[in-house]
Structure formats: C-alpha cells, structure tokens
Amino acid sequence: MSVTRAGEFGLIARVTARLGTGQATLLGPGDDAAVVHAPDARVVASTDVLVDGRHFRRDWASAVDVGHRAAAANLADIAAMGAVPTALLVALCMPPDLEAQWAEELADGLGAEAAKVGASVVGGDMSSSPTLTIAVTALGDLGGRDPVVRSGARAGDIVALAGRLGYAAAGYTVLSRGFRTPKVLVEAYRRPEVPYGAGPQAARLGATAMIDISDGLIADLGHVAAASRVGIDLLGSAFEIPAQMRDAAHALGVDPQTWVLGGGDDHAIAATFPEDLPLPSGWRRVGHVVHGAGVTVDGRAYKGPAGWDHFR
Amino acid sequence: MSVTRAGEFGLIARVTARLGTGQATLLGPGDDAAVVHAPDARVVASTDVLVDGRHFRRDWASAVDVGHRAAAANLADIAAMGAVPTALLVALCMPPDLEAQWAEELADGLGAEAAKVGASVVGGDMSSSPTLTIAVTALGDLGGRDPVVRSGARAGDIVALAGRLGYAAAGYTVLSRGFRTPKVLVEAYRRPEVPYGAGPQAARLGATAMIDISDGLIADLGHVAAASRVGIDLLGSAFEIPAQMRDAAHALGVDPQTWVLGGGDDHAIAATFPEDLPLPSGWRRVGHVVHGAGVTVDGRAYKGPAGWDHFR
C-alpha cells in the first residue's frame, strides 16, 4: 500500500503505533506539540536533514538502516555537547508512490536508535514531496553540566577521539563501486556505531572543546581550531588502518587515509582535554592543540580531501 | 549568486548573520547543537514541514513571506498547547541553482515572525535537494502551566475561537485563479496573523482543550471531538462572512463557508472552556461541546470539504 492510499492520518497512526516512549516523554505524538522533560531548565537542540540520493540511497540501505542513520546523525550532535538525548522529532516528506511499509520501517529504525540512549520519537510531520526527505530534530539534557562548545580548546590541550573513523566512508566507496562486502564497512555506512556515552563522559571529565565528526576529522577539527583560535596537530601514527579497510582500499585503489581523515558519517566524537588528564577507556589520544591555526598531521598540511560541502 | 556558489559554510555564515537572538537563547547557531532556556524543566516541541509547490509557491509569495508562514505554522502549534515559543530550528533543502538571497530573505522572515513572540532561530541544517523544502521545529515554555491537550473537552463546555478563519484559504483561491487582489485575502495567505498570546491566555483561564486550526475548523475540531470522545456543535451564525470575502467568493463562484469552515493556514486557535467562564477580549464563542461524536453546524452534518490530507 502506498502512502497516498494509507492517507496522512492513517499513516501517522500506523507509524506512531510502532514508536516507543522514552523516559523524558511527558506528552508524545498526537497533539499540536509534544512535551519533554528538561530537568536542568535547559534543553539542547539540533537538526539534521537527510535527502534521498544525497545522504542515502534506497538501494544501498533499508528503511530501518536509514532510520538508524537519521537518528544517529542527530543524537551524536547532542552527545557532542556533553548532553544525553531525550527526544526526536521527525519531518518526513515522501513521494506519493512510496510504500507505507517503508515509512513504518523508517520509524522502527529511528525508534531503535533513539532507544539506545533512552530517548524516543515524540512528534513530527508528514507531507507529500517529489523528494524523499527526512529532517530530524534531537533534544537533550545537560544534567547540570556546561555545554562543551567548539571554542574552548587551548594550546597545550590534548586531542582525543572516541569511536571509529573511516568505516562509513569506506563502506560508501565500496557500495558506490557496486560491491556489497566487506560487510563490516558496508554495515558501518548503513548504521553508524556512535559512542553516545562518550560525550557526557568527556564533559564530566573536563573536556575543553568537543565536536561530532560528521564531515570528516580534518574538516571538523578545523571548525574547533577556528572557533578556538588555535591550531591542531594530529599524530599520523594514531590512525592505524584496520586490516580489512587496508585490503578494501588496496582492491579499490584508494588511499585509506582519505577515509580515516576525510570521511564523515561514523559520528565519532573528538574532544580536547587539559594535558595532564588521564583518558578513560573508550578515548584515545590522537594529537594536541598548538598555537597557530588550522589542522596539520605530524606538523605538515594534510593534502587529501578534507570534508564535505553539501552543496557541491 | 547561487547557493552552490556561496557554499554550505558561506551560506550558513550569511544566514546566521541576519538572525536575532531571543530571550531564551543560551547558545545559538554555530556549534553541534543549540542550548535553550526551559525555565519550568519541560520543553514543548513541534515540527512542521513546508514543501515548494505544495505548501507554498515562489511566484505567489516572497522568500520573506514563506519564512513568516513557516515560522507561524510552528509557533502556532506551541501557542495552542498554552505555551510561549522560545526557539526555532530550521532544516533547509535547496535546489543548487537557488539564489543565496532567497535563503537569506527566508531567514529574515523566519526571524521576524519568531521575534513577534520573543523567540529566534537557534540552529538548523542545510542541504542541496531537487525540492525546496523547509522543516521547522519550534520549542516553547509552559511557564508552569499544564499543557492544554486535545482530549480534555467535556460535554457542556463552550467552544471559542481566537483569530481569523477563511482569509488564507480565500487568498489561496484568489491566487490560484490568477488574481492578486483583494489584498487583505492574498496577504493573509502570505503571512498569517496568528493570535499567539491567546494560547497561553486560554491556558491560564482554564481551557479544557485547545488546537491550532491548520487543516480547517471542521477537521481540526474533529480531532478535538475524537480525542475527547465528545461531539461539537457549531453555531452557524457565529461565522459571519466579511464583506470583502463575500464579494471575492461571489466573483469566483465559491461558497465562502468552505473557506471559513474548511480552510486552513490562518492558524486561528480554538479552545473549549467551562460553560460559566466569561471569555476575554480576543476570544469569541462559536459553539458548544455535546455528548456524542463528530462536528455539526446548528445540529446538522457539514457537507463541505472538511480539511486537508497532505497526501491527496
């Protein structure tokens, strides 16, 4: 059955019936607006949009996968402020001939990814559109902590990373060349494994700056460097290429460093910490903050593609 | 200059430079997420999406107008819960050849409409897309009040209305027939005049149920009736047709009641109140809540088009 046949209100009923209820939900879908708990009298909020053919392809990922990715992109932004996600709102634009089941399975993926952090989908909107588009807003709670912004890095800080780099970009390249394996790379592209807990953990530890790596490590650390008016020097040796990624890169004729340093979509979290701070498990040191500007690797400019401009 | 030429980060800089800062903004655009004040430890949140050619037409409304409309649709949802809007987040999908100026003027409209209630745009996302799409999320504060939901109407309550009905629908019909006047109708379609303050006012007065009229009065009161398991009977005499609307309807061969009872987009607010409650200025009585189901006019079923399914 198409979404047109299901009708707007029918489809909303079918989708909301599949959604769970997070701990912070005071009033969920079905009214003019939702009401969400904001325990410390502040709410963290971020929006990310995914466009069919640009951020995802329906022949490369299932609706459930796309739901996971759409939720992860937003939940990672909340975590990278040092906050715990509480709720998602979803605006879904669908071609009239889209199967209603696709929308339902998208909701399954959104709900399952949100449930990983105790959150849920609390509201949304649906419309017909020639272009399948998913705009997600995530809300979160800082638990009394200061938000960890991009502008707080200081020369002498260490740069640390939680989560994986390059897997999703490698999976994207694999899929774009018409392959379906290695599975670990393709799956990483379809459903990122985001270290959500690392964000609040870093905030509690005294992180001075933090960012979600969505456009690529060099590009995103470039935002931290610019906002903090510092330079960042990465240790080339900190980015060992996993064997499967190296093999895939060799087979495809790609330099795997471009995946690791320039690829987005894994939603790793990078943070800067005072130099003397011991890093907890899950975080690894990848560089340090210096006087100056821009991002270098072992003191030298990085020559590969640095990131992603969504208009080019 | 096209949005492609401006580039994602260039365009974000141009747009955010034009946005104001609302009273509730603790951290605005530029980081992974925004931080917004939520004084009573709860946040009200709602999302609405506008699709080019479906919810607006660029030859019928300026970018500033579309910004006003996109913001109004969301801010009205917050008001209809009894809350005061605090912030907007905007996901903007643009064709590569769109003029960057269009996006900037859209931001002007969004910001100006938000400023009417002391709110501002605190964050967003941009992407390229074949279909110009604007997804807006609004946040709001209940000020310690209970949210006024759709399910609280009781038989014996009165039904009251704040704001205009039928103006935007009439303006839409006028424009769709190729006319540009009467100006009052066309302008109402381009920039709805939403009675934002009436929502929190009704909540303070003890409204038992409330809803934003976005799909049409009959359709939206139908949602209240269904959620509250009651019927609603409207007074036909309460919907006097203004002279300009009557003249336009006559000239176009339309029954103006279809605009007033079936037209959306004015974002009037309807609420139910206990019977003995005197209504303050700005609210007018339009019917009452009865035992039963559905919405009637003077006790009879309404035969006109009741509302809008966004897939049909």
Coordinates of C-alpha atoms in Angstrom, one line a residue:
Chain A
M1 CA 0.0 0.0 0.0
S2 CA 1.3 3.4 -1.0
V3 CA 1.5 6.3 1.5
T4 CA -1.2 8.1 -0.7
R5 CA -3.5 5.1 -0.2
A6 CA -2.8 5.0 3.5
G7 CA -3.6 8.7 3.8
E8 CA -1.9 11.2 6.1
F9 CA -3.8 10.4 9.3
G10 CA -3.8 6.7 8.6
L11 CA -0.1 6.7 8.1
I12 CA 0.6 8.8 11.2
A13 CA -1.5 6.3 13.2
R14 CA 0.4 3.3 11.7
V15 CA 3.8 4.9 12.4
T16 CA 3.1 6.2 15.9
A17 CA 1.8 2.8 16.9
R18 CA 5.3 1.4 16.3
L19 CA 7.2 4.1 18.4
G20 CA 8.3 3.5 22.0
T21 CA 8.2 6.1 24.8
G22 CA 11.4 7.4 26.2
Q23 CA 12.0 8.3 29.9
A24 CA 11.8 12.0 29.2
T25 CA 8.5 12.0 27.4
L26 CA 5.7 13.8 29.2
L27 CA 3.4 14.0 26.2
G28 CA 4.2 12.1 23.0
P29 CA 2.8 12.2 19.4
G30 CA -0.8 13.1 18.7
D31 CA -1.3 16.7 19.9
D32 CA -0.2 20.1 18.5
A33 CA 3.1 19.6 20.2
A34 CA 5.0 17.2 22.4
V35 CA 6.1 17.9 26.0
V36 CA 9.6 16.7 27.0
H37 CA 11.3 16.7 30.4
A38 CA 14.2 19.2 30.6
P39 CA 15.4 18.5 34.2
D40 CA 18.0 21.3 34.5
A41 CA 15.8 24.0 32.9
R42 CA 17.8 24.0 29.7
V43 CA 17.3 22.0 26.5
V44 CA 19.9 21.1 23.9
A45 CA 18.5 21.0 20.4
S46 CA 19.9 20.2 16.9
T47 CA 18.5 19.5 13.5
D48 CA 19.9 17.4 10.6
V49 CA 18.3 16.6 7.3
L50 CA 18.8 13.6 5.0
V51 CA 17.9 13.8 1.4
D52 CA 17.3 10.7 -0.8
G53 CA 20.1 10.2 -3.3
R54 CA 22.4 12.6 -1.5
H55 CA 22.6 11.4 2.1
F56 CA 21.2 7.9 1.5
R57 CA 20.2 5.6 -1.3
R58 CA 17.3 3.2 -1.0
D59 CA 19.1 0.6 -3.0
W60 CA 22.0 0.7 -0.6
A61 CA 20.3 0.8 2.7
S62 CA 16.9 -0.5 4.1
A63 CA 14.4 1.9 5.6
V64 CA 15.4 0.6 9.0
D65 CA 19.0 1.4 8.2
V66 CA 18.1 4.9 7.1
G67 CA 16.1 5.4 10.3
H68 CA 19.1 4.4 12.3
R69 CA 21.4 6.8 10.3
A70 CA 19.0 9.7 10.5
A71 CA 18.6 9.3 14.3
A72 CA 22.3 8.8 14.8
A73 CA 23.3 11.9 13.0
N74 CA 21.2 14.0 15.3
L75 CA 21.8 12.1 18.6
A76 CA 25.5 12.4 18.0
D77 CA 25.3 16.2 17.9
I78 CA 23.5 16.2 21.3
A79 CA 26.2 13.8 22.8
A80 CA 29.0 16.1 21.4
M81 CA 27.7 18.9 23.5
G82 CA 28.1 16.7 26.6
A83 CA 24.3 16.1 26.8
V84 CA 22.1 13.0 27.0
P85 CA 19.5 12.8 24.2
T86 CA 15.9 12.8 25.4
A87 CA 13.7 13.0 22.3
L88 CA 13.4 13.2 18.5
L89 CA 11.0 15.0 16.2
V90 CA 10.8 13.9 12.6
A91 CA 9.6 15.7 9.5
L92 CA 9.1 13.2 6.7
C93 CA 8.5 14.2 3.1
M94 CA 7.5 11.3 0.8
P95 CA 6.8 10.7 -2.9
P96 CA 3.2 9.7 -3.2
D97 CA 4.0 6.2 -4.5
L98 CA 6.3 5.3 -1.6
E99 CA 5.3 2.1 0.2
A100 CA 3.7 2.9 3.5
Q101 CA 5.8 0.0 4.8
W102 CA 9.0 2.0 4.1
A103 CA 7.8 4.8 6.4
E104 CA 6.9 2.3 9.1
E105 CA 10.3 0.6 8.9
L106 CA 12.0 4.0 8.9
A107 CA 10.2 4.7 12.2
D108 CA 11.4 1.4 13.5
G109 CA 15.0 2.4 12.8
L110 CA 14.5 5.9 14.3
G111 CA 12.9 4.5 17.4
A112 CA 15.5 1.7 17.8
E113 CA 18.5 4.1 17.5
A114 CA 16.8 6.6 20.0
A115 CA 16.1 3.7 22.4
K116 CA 19.9 3.1 22.7
V117 CA 20.1 6.3 24.7
G118 CA 16.7 6.1 26.4
A119 CA 15.1 8.6 24.0
S120 CA 12.1 8.2 21.6
V121 CA 10.3 9.9 18.8
V122 CA 7.9 12.4 20.4
G123 CA 6.5 14.2 17.4
G124 CA 6.7 15.0 13.7
D125 CA 5.1 15.9 10.5
M126 CA 4.5 14.2 7.2
S127 CA 4.0 15.6 3.7
S128 CA 4.0 14.5 0.1
S129 CA 7.0 15.6 -1.9
P130 CA 8.8 14.6 -5.1
T131 CA 12.0 14.1 -3.0
L132 CA 12.1 11.7 -0.1
T133 CA 13.5 13.9 2.8
I134 CA 13.9 13.2 6.5
A135 CA 14.5 16.1 8.8
V136 CA 15.2 15.1 12.4
T137 CA 15.4 17.3 15.4
A138 CA 17.0 15.9 18.6
L139 CA 16.6 17.3 22.1
G140 CA 18.8 16.6 25.0
D141 CA 19.6 17.2 28.7
L142 CA 22.9 18.6 30.1
G143 CA 22.4 17.2 33.6
G144 CA 23.6 20.5 35.1
R145 CA 26.9 20.5 33.2
D146 CA 28.1 23.3 31.0
P147 CA 27.7 22.6 27.3
V148 CA 31.1 21.7 25.7
V149 CA 31.4 24.1 22.8
R150 CA 33.9 24.2 19.9
S151 CA 35.6 27.3 21.1
G152 CA 37.2 26.1 24.3
A153 CA 40.4 24.4 23.1
R154 CA 43.6 25.9 24.5
A155 CA 47.2 25.4 23.3
G156 CA 48.7 22.5 25.3
D157 CA 45.4 20.6 25.4
I158 CA 45.4 17.0 24.1
V159 CA 43.1 16.0 21.3
A160 CA 41.3 12.7 21.8
L161 CA 38.8 10.6 19.9
A162 CA 36.0 8.2 20.8
G163 CA 34.6 5.9 18.2
R164 CA 35.6 4.8 14.7
L165 CA 36.8 6.8 11.7
G166 CA 36.7 5.9 8.1
Y167 CA 34.5 2.9 8.3
A168 CA 31.4 4.6 6.9
A169 CA 33.3 6.4 4.2
A170 CA 34.9 3.1 3.2
G171 CA 31.5 1.5 3.1
Y172 CA 30.2 4.3 0.9
T173 CA 33.1 3.8 -1.6
V174 CA 32.5 0.0 -1.6
L175 CA 28.8 0.5 -2.3
S176 CA 29.5 3.2 -4.9
R177 CA 31.7 0.7 -6.8
G178 CA 28.9 -1.8 -6.9
F179 CA 30.2 -4.1 -4.2
R180 CA 28.4 -5.4 -1.0
T181 CA 31.4 -6.5 1.0
P182 CA 33.4 -6.3 3.3
K183 CA 30.3 -6.4 5.5
V184 CA 31.9 -4.5 8.4
L185 CA 32.5 -1.5 6.2
V186 CA 29.1 -1.6 4.4
E187 CA 27.3 -2.1 7.7
A188 CA 29.2 0.9 9.2
Y189 CA 27.9 3.1 6.4
R190 CA 24.3 1.8 6.9
R191 CA 24.2 2.0 10.7
P192 CA 27.0 4.1 12.4
E193 CA 28.1 2.9 15.8
V194 CA 28.1 6.1 17.7
P195 CA 29.8 6.3 21.1
Y196 CA 26.9 8.3 22.6
G197 CA 28.1 7.9 26.3
A198 CA 31.5 9.3 25.5
G199 CA 30.0 12.8 25.1
P200 CA 28.6 13.3 28.6
Q201 CA 31.6 11.4 29.9
A202 CA 34.1 13.9 28.4
A203 CA 32.0 16.8 29.7
R204 CA 32.2 15.3 33.2
L205 CA 36.0 14.8 32.8
G206 CA 36.5 18.5 31.9
A207 CA 36.8 18.4 28.1
T208 CA 37.6 22.0 26.9
A209 CA 36.0 21.6 23.4
M210 CA 34.1 18.8 21.6
I211 CA 32.6 18.1 18.2
D212 CA 30.8 15.3 16.4
I213 CA 32.8 14.1 13.4
S214 CA 30.2 14.2 10.7
D215 CA 32.0 15.9 7.8
G216 CA 35.5 14.3 8.3
L217 CA 38.1 14.6 11.0
I218 CA 40.3 17.2 9.4
A219 CA 37.3 19.4 8.4
D220 CA 35.6 19.1 11.8
L221 CA 38.7 19.7 13.9
G222 CA 39.2 22.7 11.6
H223 CA 36.0 24.0 13.0
V224 CA 37.3 23.6 16.5
A225 CA 40.6 25.2 15.6
A226 CA 38.9 28.2 14.0
A227 CA 36.4 28.7 16.8
S228 CA 39.1 28.3 19.5
R229 CA 41.7 30.4 17.5
V230 CA 44.3 27.6 17.9
G231 CA 46.0 25.0 15.7
I232 CA 45.6 21.3 16.0
D233 CA 48.4 18.9 15.1
L234 CA 47.4 15.2 14.7
L235 CA 49.7 12.3 15.2
G236 CA 49.9 10.3 12.0
S237 CA 50.7 7.2 13.9
A238 CA 47.5 7.4 15.9
F239 CA 45.5 6.4 12.8
E240 CA 46.4 2.8 12.2
I241 CA 44.4 1.4 9.3
P242 CA 42.5 -1.8 10.2
A243 CA 43.4 -4.8 8.0
Q244 CA 40.0 -5.1 6.3
M245 CA 40.0 -1.4 5.5
R246 CA 43.5 -1.6 4.1
D247 CA 42.6 -4.6 2.0
A248 CA 39.5 -2.9 0.6
A249 CA 41.4 0.3 -0.1
H250 CA 44.1 -1.7 -2.0
A251 CA 41.4 -3.5 -4.0
L252 CA 39.6 -0.3 -4.9
G253 CA 42.8 1.7 -5.5
V254 CA 42.0 4.2 -2.7
D255 CA 44.4 5.8 -0.1
P256 CA 42.7 4.6 3.1
Q257 CA 43.9 7.8 4.9
T258 CA 41.3 9.7 2.9
W259 CA 38.6 7.6 4.5
V260 CA 40.0 8.0 8.0
L261 CA 41.0 11.7 7.9
G262 CA 38.4 13.0 5.4
G263 CA 35.4 10.7 5.7
G264 CA 32.3 11.5 7.7
D265 CA 29.3 9.6 8.8
D266 CA 30.8 7.4 11.5
H267 CA 29.9 10.1 14.1
A268 CA 33.0 9.6 16.2
I269 CA 33.4 12.3 18.9
A270 CA 36.5 14.4 19.2
A271 CA 37.4 16.4 22.2
T272 CA 40.2 18.4 23.7
F273 CA 41.2 17.9 27.3
P274 CA 43.7 19.5 29.7
E275 CA 47.1 18.0 29.1
D276 CA 47.5 16.2 32.4
L277 CA 44.2 14.5 32.3
P278 CA 44.3 10.7 32.2
L279 CA 41.9 9.5 29.4
P280 CA 39.3 6.9 30.4
S281 CA 38.6 3.8 28.4
G282 CA 37.0 4.5 25.0
W283 CA 39.1 7.6 24.4
R284 CA 42.4 7.6 22.6
R285 CA 44.9 10.4 22.2
V286 CA 45.3 11.5 18.5
G287 CA 47.0 14.9 18.7
H288 CA 47.5 18.1 20.6
V289 CA 46.4 21.7 20.4
V290 CA 49.1 24.2 19.4
H291 CA 49.4 28.0 19.0
G292 CA 48.5 28.9 15.4
A293 CA 45.7 28.0 13.1
G294 CA 44.4 25.1 11.0
V295 CA 44.9 21.3 11.3
T296 CA 48.1 19.5 10.5
V297 CA 49.3 15.9 10.6
D298 CA 52.8 15.4 12.1
G299 CA 53.3 19.1 11.6
R300 CA 52.5 19.1 7.9
A301 CA 49.5 20.2 5.9
Y302 CA 47.1 17.4 5.0
K303 CA 46.7 17.1 1.2
G304 CA 43.7 14.8 0.9
P305 CA 40.1 15.8 0.7
A306 CA 39.2 17.4 4.0
G307 CA 35.5 17.1 4.2
W308 CA 32.1 17.5 2.6
D309 CA 30.2 20.6 1.4
H310 CA 26.6 19.6 1.0
F311 CA 26.1 21.9 -2.0
R312 CA 29.0 20.7 -4.1
Chain B
M1 CA 24.9 34.2 -6.5
S2 CA 23.5 30.7 -6.3
V3 CA 23.6 28.7 -3.0
T4 CA 26.1 26.3 -4.7
R5 CA 28.5 29.2 -5.4
A6 CA 28.0 30.5 -1.9
G7 CA 28.8 27.1 -0.5
E8 CA 27.4 25.4 2.6
F9 CA 29.5 27.2 5.2
G10 CA 29.5 30.5 3.4
L11 CA 25.7 30.4 3.2
I12 CA 25.3 29.4 6.8
A13 CA 27.5 32.4 7.8
R14 CA 25.4 34.8 5.6
V15 CA 22.2 33.5 7.0
T16 CA 23.1 33.4 10.7
A17 CA 24.5 36.9 10.5
R18 CA 20.9 38.1 9.8
L19 CA 19.3 36.2 12.7
G20 CA 18.5 37.9 16.0
T21 CA 18.8 36.3 19.4
G22 CA 15.8 35.5 21.5
Q23 CA 15.5 35.9 25.3
A24 CA 15.6 32.1 25.8
T25 CA 18.8 31.5 23.8
L26 CA 21.7 30.3 25.9
L27 CA 23.8 29.1 22.9
G28 CA 22.7 30.0 19.3
P29 CA 23.8 28.8 15.9
G30 CA 27.4 27.6 15.2
D31 CA 28.0 24.6 17.4
D32 CA 26.9 21.0 17.2
A33 CA 23.6 22.0 18.9
A34 CA 21.9 25.0 20.5
V35 CA 21.1 25.4 24.2
V36 CA 17.7 27.0 25.0
H37 CA 16.3 28.0 28.4
A38 CA 13.5 25.8 29.6
P39 CA 12.5 27.5 32.8
D40 CA 10.0 25.1 34.2
A41 CA 12.1 22.0 33.4
R42 CA 9.9 21.0 30.5
V43 CA 10.0 21.9 26.8
V44 CA 7.2 21.9 24.3
A45 CA 8.3 20.9 20.8
S46 CA 6.6 20.6 17.4
T47 CA 7.8 20.2 13.8
D48 CA 6.1 21.3 10.6
V49 CA 7.4 20.9 7.1
L50 CA 6.7 23.1 4.0
V51 CA 7.4 21.8 0.5
D52 CA 7.7 24.0 -2.6
G53 CA 4.7 23.7 -4.9
R54 CA 2.6 22.1 -2.2
H55 CA 2.7 24.4 0.8
F56 CA 3.9 27.5 -1.0
R57 CA 4.7 28.7 -4.4
R58 CA 7.6 31.0 -5.1
D59 CA 5.6 33.0 -7.7
W60 CA 2.9 33.6 -5.1
A61 CA 4.9 34.6 -2.1
S62 CA 8.3 36.2 -1.5
A63 CA 11.0 34.4 0.5
V64 CA 10.3 36.7 3.4
D65 CA 6.6 35.7 3.2
V66 CA 7.5 32.0 3.2
G67 CA 9.7 32.5 6.2
H68 CA 6.8 34.1 8.1
R69 CA 4.5 31.3 7.1
A70 CA 6.9 28.5 8.0
A71 CA 7.6 30.1 11.4
A72 CA 3.9 30.8 12.0
A73 CA 2.8 27.3 11.4
N74 CA 5.1 26.0 14.1
L75 CA 4.8 28.9 16.6
A76 CA 1.0 28.4 16.4
D77 CA 1.4 24.8 17.5
I78 CA 3.4 25.8 20.5
A79 CA 0.8 28.5 21.4
A80 CA -2.1 26.0 21.1
M81 CA -0.6 24.0 23.9
G82 CA -0.7 27.0 26.1
A83 CA 3.0 27.7 25.8
V84 CA 5.2 30.6 24.9
P85 CA 7.6 29.9 21.9
T86 CA 11.3 30.2 22.8
A87 CA 13.2 29.0 19.7
L88 CA 13.1 27.7 16.1
L89 CA 15.4 25.2 14.4
V90 CA 15.3 25.1 10.6
A91 CA 16.3 22.4 8.1
L92 CA 16.5 23.9 4.7
C93 CA 16.8 21.8 1.5
M94 CA 17.6 23.9 -1.6
P95 CA 18.0 23.3 -5.4
P96 CA 21.6 24.0 -6.3
D97 CA 20.6 27.0 -8.6
L98 CA 18.5 28.7 -5.9
E99 CA 19.7 32.3 -5.3
A100 CA 21.5 32.6 -2.0
Q101 CA 19.5 35.8 -1.5
W102 CA 16.3 33.7 -1.4
A103 CA 17.7 31.8 1.6
E104 CA 18.8 35.0 3.3
E105 CA 15.3 36.5 2.9
L106 CA 13.7 33.3 4.1
A107 CA 15.8 33.7 7.3
D108 CA 14.6 37.3 7.6
G109 CA 11.0 36.1 7.5
L110 CA 11.6 33.3 10.0
G111 CA 13.4 35.6 12.3
A112 CA 10.9 38.4 12.1
E113 CA 7.9 36.1 12.8
A114 CA 9.8 34.5 15.8
A115 CA 10.7 37.9 17.1
K116 CA 6.9 38.7 17.5
V117 CA 6.9 36.2 20.4
G118 CA 10.5 36.9 21.7
A119 CA 11.9 33.8 20.1
S120 CA 14.6 33.3 17.5
V121 CA 16.2 30.8 15.2
V122 CA 18.8 29.0 17.3
G123 CA 20.0 26.3 14.8
G124 CA 19.5 24.4 11.7
D125 CA 20.9 22.4 8.8
M126 CA 21.2 23.0 5.0
S127 CA 21.4 20.6 2.2
S128 CA 21.1 20.5 -1.6
S129 CA 17.9 18.9 -2.9
P130 CA 15.9 18.9 -6.1
T131 CA 12.9 20.0 -4.0
L132 CA 13.0 23.2 -2.0
T133 CA 11.9 22.1 1.5
I134 CA 11.7 23.9 4.8
A135 CA 11.3 21.8 8.0
V136 CA 10.9 23.9 11.1
T137 CA 10.9 22.8 14.7
A138 CA 9.6 25.1 17.4
L139 CA 10.3 24.9 21.1
G140 CA 8.3 26.6 23.9
D141 CA 7.8 27.1 27.6
L142 CA 4.7 26.3 29.5
G143 CA 5.5 28.7 32.4
G144 CA 4.5 26.1 35.0
R145 CA 1.0 25.5 33.4
D146 CA -0.3 22.1 32.4
P147 CA -0.3 21.7 28.6
V148 CA -3.8 22.1 27.1
V149 CA -4.3 18.9 25.1
R150 CA -6.9 17.9 22.6
S151 CA -8.5 15.3 24.8
G152 CA -9.9 17.5 27.7
A153 CA -13.2 18.8 26.2
R154 CA -16.3 17.9 28.2
A155 CA -20.0 18.0 27.3
G156 CA -21.3 21.3 28.4
D157 CA -18.1 23.2 27.6
I158 CA -18.3 26.2 25.3
V159 CA -16.2 26.2 22.1
A160 CA -14.4 29.5 21.4
L161 CA -12.1 30.9 18.8
A162 CA -9.3 33.4 18.6
G163 CA -8.0 34.7 15.3
R164 CA -9.3 34.7 11.8
L165 CA -10.8 32.0 9.7
G166 CA -11.0 31.6 5.9
Y167 CA -8.8 34.5 5.0
A168 CA -5.8 32.4 4.0
A169 CA -7.9 29.9 2.1
A170 CA -9.7 32.7 0.3
G171 CA -6.3 34.2 -0.6
Y172 CA -5.1 30.8 -1.9
T173 CA -8.2 30.6 -4.1
V174 CA -7.7 34.1 -5.4
L175 CA -4.1 33.4 -6.2
S176 CA -4.8 30.1 -7.8
R177 CA -7.3 31.8 -10.2
G178 CA -4.6 34.1 -11.3
F179 CA -5.7 37.2 -9.3
R180 CA -3.6 39.3 -6.9
T181 CA -6.5 41.1 -5.1
P182 CA -8.3 41.6 -2.7
K183 CA -5.0 42.4 -0.9
V184 CA -6.4 41.5 2.6
L185 CA -7.0 37.9 1.5
V186 CA -3.8 37.5 -0.5
E187 CA -1.7 39.0 2.3
A188 CA -3.5 36.7 4.8
Y189 CA -2.3 33.7 2.8
R190 CA 1.2 35.0 2.5
R191 CA 1.6 36.0 6.2
P192 CA -1.0 34.6 8.6
E193 CA -1.8 36.8 11.6
V194 CA -1.6 34.3 14.4
P195 CA -3.1 35.2 17.9
Y196 CA 0.0 33.8 19.7
G197 CA -0.9 35.3 23.0
A198 CA -4.3 33.7 23.0
G199 CA -2.9 30.3 23.7
P200 CA -1.2 30.9 27.0
Q201 CA -4.1 33.2 27.9
A202 CA -6.6 30.4 27.4
A203 CA -4.4 28.0 29.4
R204 CA -4.4 30.5 32.3
L205 CA -8.2 30.9 32.1
G206 CA -8.7 27.1 32.4
A207 CA -9.3 26.0 28.8
T208 CA -10.1 22.3 28.8
A209 CA -8.9 21.6 25.3
M210 CA -7.1 23.6 22.6
I211 CA -6.0 23.2 19.0
D212 CA -4.3 25.2 16.2
I213 CA -6.6 25.5 13.2
S214 CA -4.2 24.5 10.4
D215 CA -6.2 22.0 8.4
G216 CA -9.7 23.7 8.7
L217 CA -12.0 24.3 11.6
I218 CA -14.3 21.3 11.0
A219 CA -11.3 18.9 10.5
D220 CA -9.4 20.2 13.5
L221 CA -12.3 20.4 15.9
G222 CA -13.0 16.8 14.7
H223 CA -9.6 15.9 16.2
V224 CA -10.6 17.5 19.5
A225 CA -14.0 15.7 19.4
A226 CA -12.4 12.4 18.7
A227 CA -9.6 12.8 21.3
S228 CA -12.1 13.9 23.9
R229 CA -14.8 11.4 22.9
V230 CA -17.4 14.1 22.6
G231 CA -19.4 15.9 19.9
I232 CA -19.0 19.6 18.9
D233 CA -21.9 21.7 17.6
L234 CA -21.0 25.0 16.0
L235 CA -23.3 28.0 15.7
G236 CA -23.7 28.8 12.0
S237 CA -24.5 32.4 13.0
A238 CA -21.1 32.7 14.6
F239 CA -19.4 32.7 11.3
E240 CA -20.4 35.9 9.6
I241 CA -18.6 36.3 6.3
P242 CA -16.7 39.6 6.0
A243 CA -17.8 41.8 3.1
Q244 CA -14.6 41.5 1.1
M245 CA -14.6 37.8 1.4
R246 CA -18.2 37.6 0.4
D247 CA -17.5 39.7 -2.7
A248 CA -14.5 37.7 -3.6
A249 CA -16.4 34.4 -3.2
H250 CA -19.2 35.7 -5.4
A251 CA -16.8 36.8 -8.1
L252 CA -15.1 33.5 -8.0
G253 CA -18.2 31.4 -7.7
V254 CA -17.2 29.8 -4.4
D255 CA -19.3 29.2 -1.2
P256 CA -17.3 31.3 1.3
Q257 CA -18.4 28.9 4.1
T258 CA -15.9 26.4 2.5
W259 CA -13.1 28.9 3.2
V260 CA -14.3 29.6 6.8
L261 CA -15.2 26.1 7.9
G262 CA -12.8 24.1 5.7
G263 CA -9.8 26.3 5.1
G264 CA -6.6 26.1 7.0
D265 CA -3.5 28.3 7.1
D266 CA -4.9 31.2 9.2
H267 CA -3.7 29.4 12.3
A268 CA -6.6 30.6 14.5
I269 CA -6.7 28.9 17.9
A270 CA -9.8 27.0 19.0
A271 CA -10.4 26.1 22.7
T272 CA -13.0 24.7 24.9
F273 CA -13.8 26.3 28.2
P274 CA -16.1 25.5 31.2
E275 CA -19.6 26.8 30.4
D276 CA -19.7 29.6 33.0
L277 CA -16.4 31.1 32.1
P278 CA -16.6 34.7 30.8
L279 CA -14.4 35.0 27.7
P280 CA -11.8 37.7 27.5
S281 CA -11.3 40.0 24.6
G282 CA -9.9 38.3 21.5
W283 CA -12.0 35.1 22.1
R284 CA -15.5 34.6 20.7
R285 CA -18.0 31.8 21.3
V286 CA -18.6 29.7 18.2
G287 CA -20.3 26.5 19.6
H288 CA -20.5 24.1 22.4
V289 CA -19.5 20.6 23.4
V290 CA -22.2 17.9 23.4
H291 CA -22.4 14.2 24.2
G292 CA -21.9 12.2 21.0
A293 CA -19.3 12.3 18.3
G294 CA -18.1 14.5 15.3
V295 CA -18.7 18.1 14.4
T296 CA -22.0 19.5 13.4
V297 CA -23.2 23.0 12.4
D298 CA -26.5 24.0 14.0
G299 CA -27.0 20.3 14.8
R300 CA -26.6 19.2 11.2
A301 CA -23.7 17.5 9.4
Y302 CA -21.5 19.8 7.4
K303 CA -21.4 18.9 3.8
G304 CA -18.4 21.0 2.5
P305 CA -14.8 19.9 2.3
A306 CA -13.7 19.5 5.9
G307 CA -9.9 19.8 5.6
W308 CA -6.7 18.8 4.0
D309 CA -4.9 15.5 3.7
H310 CA -1.3 16.3 2.7
F311 CA -1.0 13.1 0.6
R312 CA -4.1 13.6 -1.6

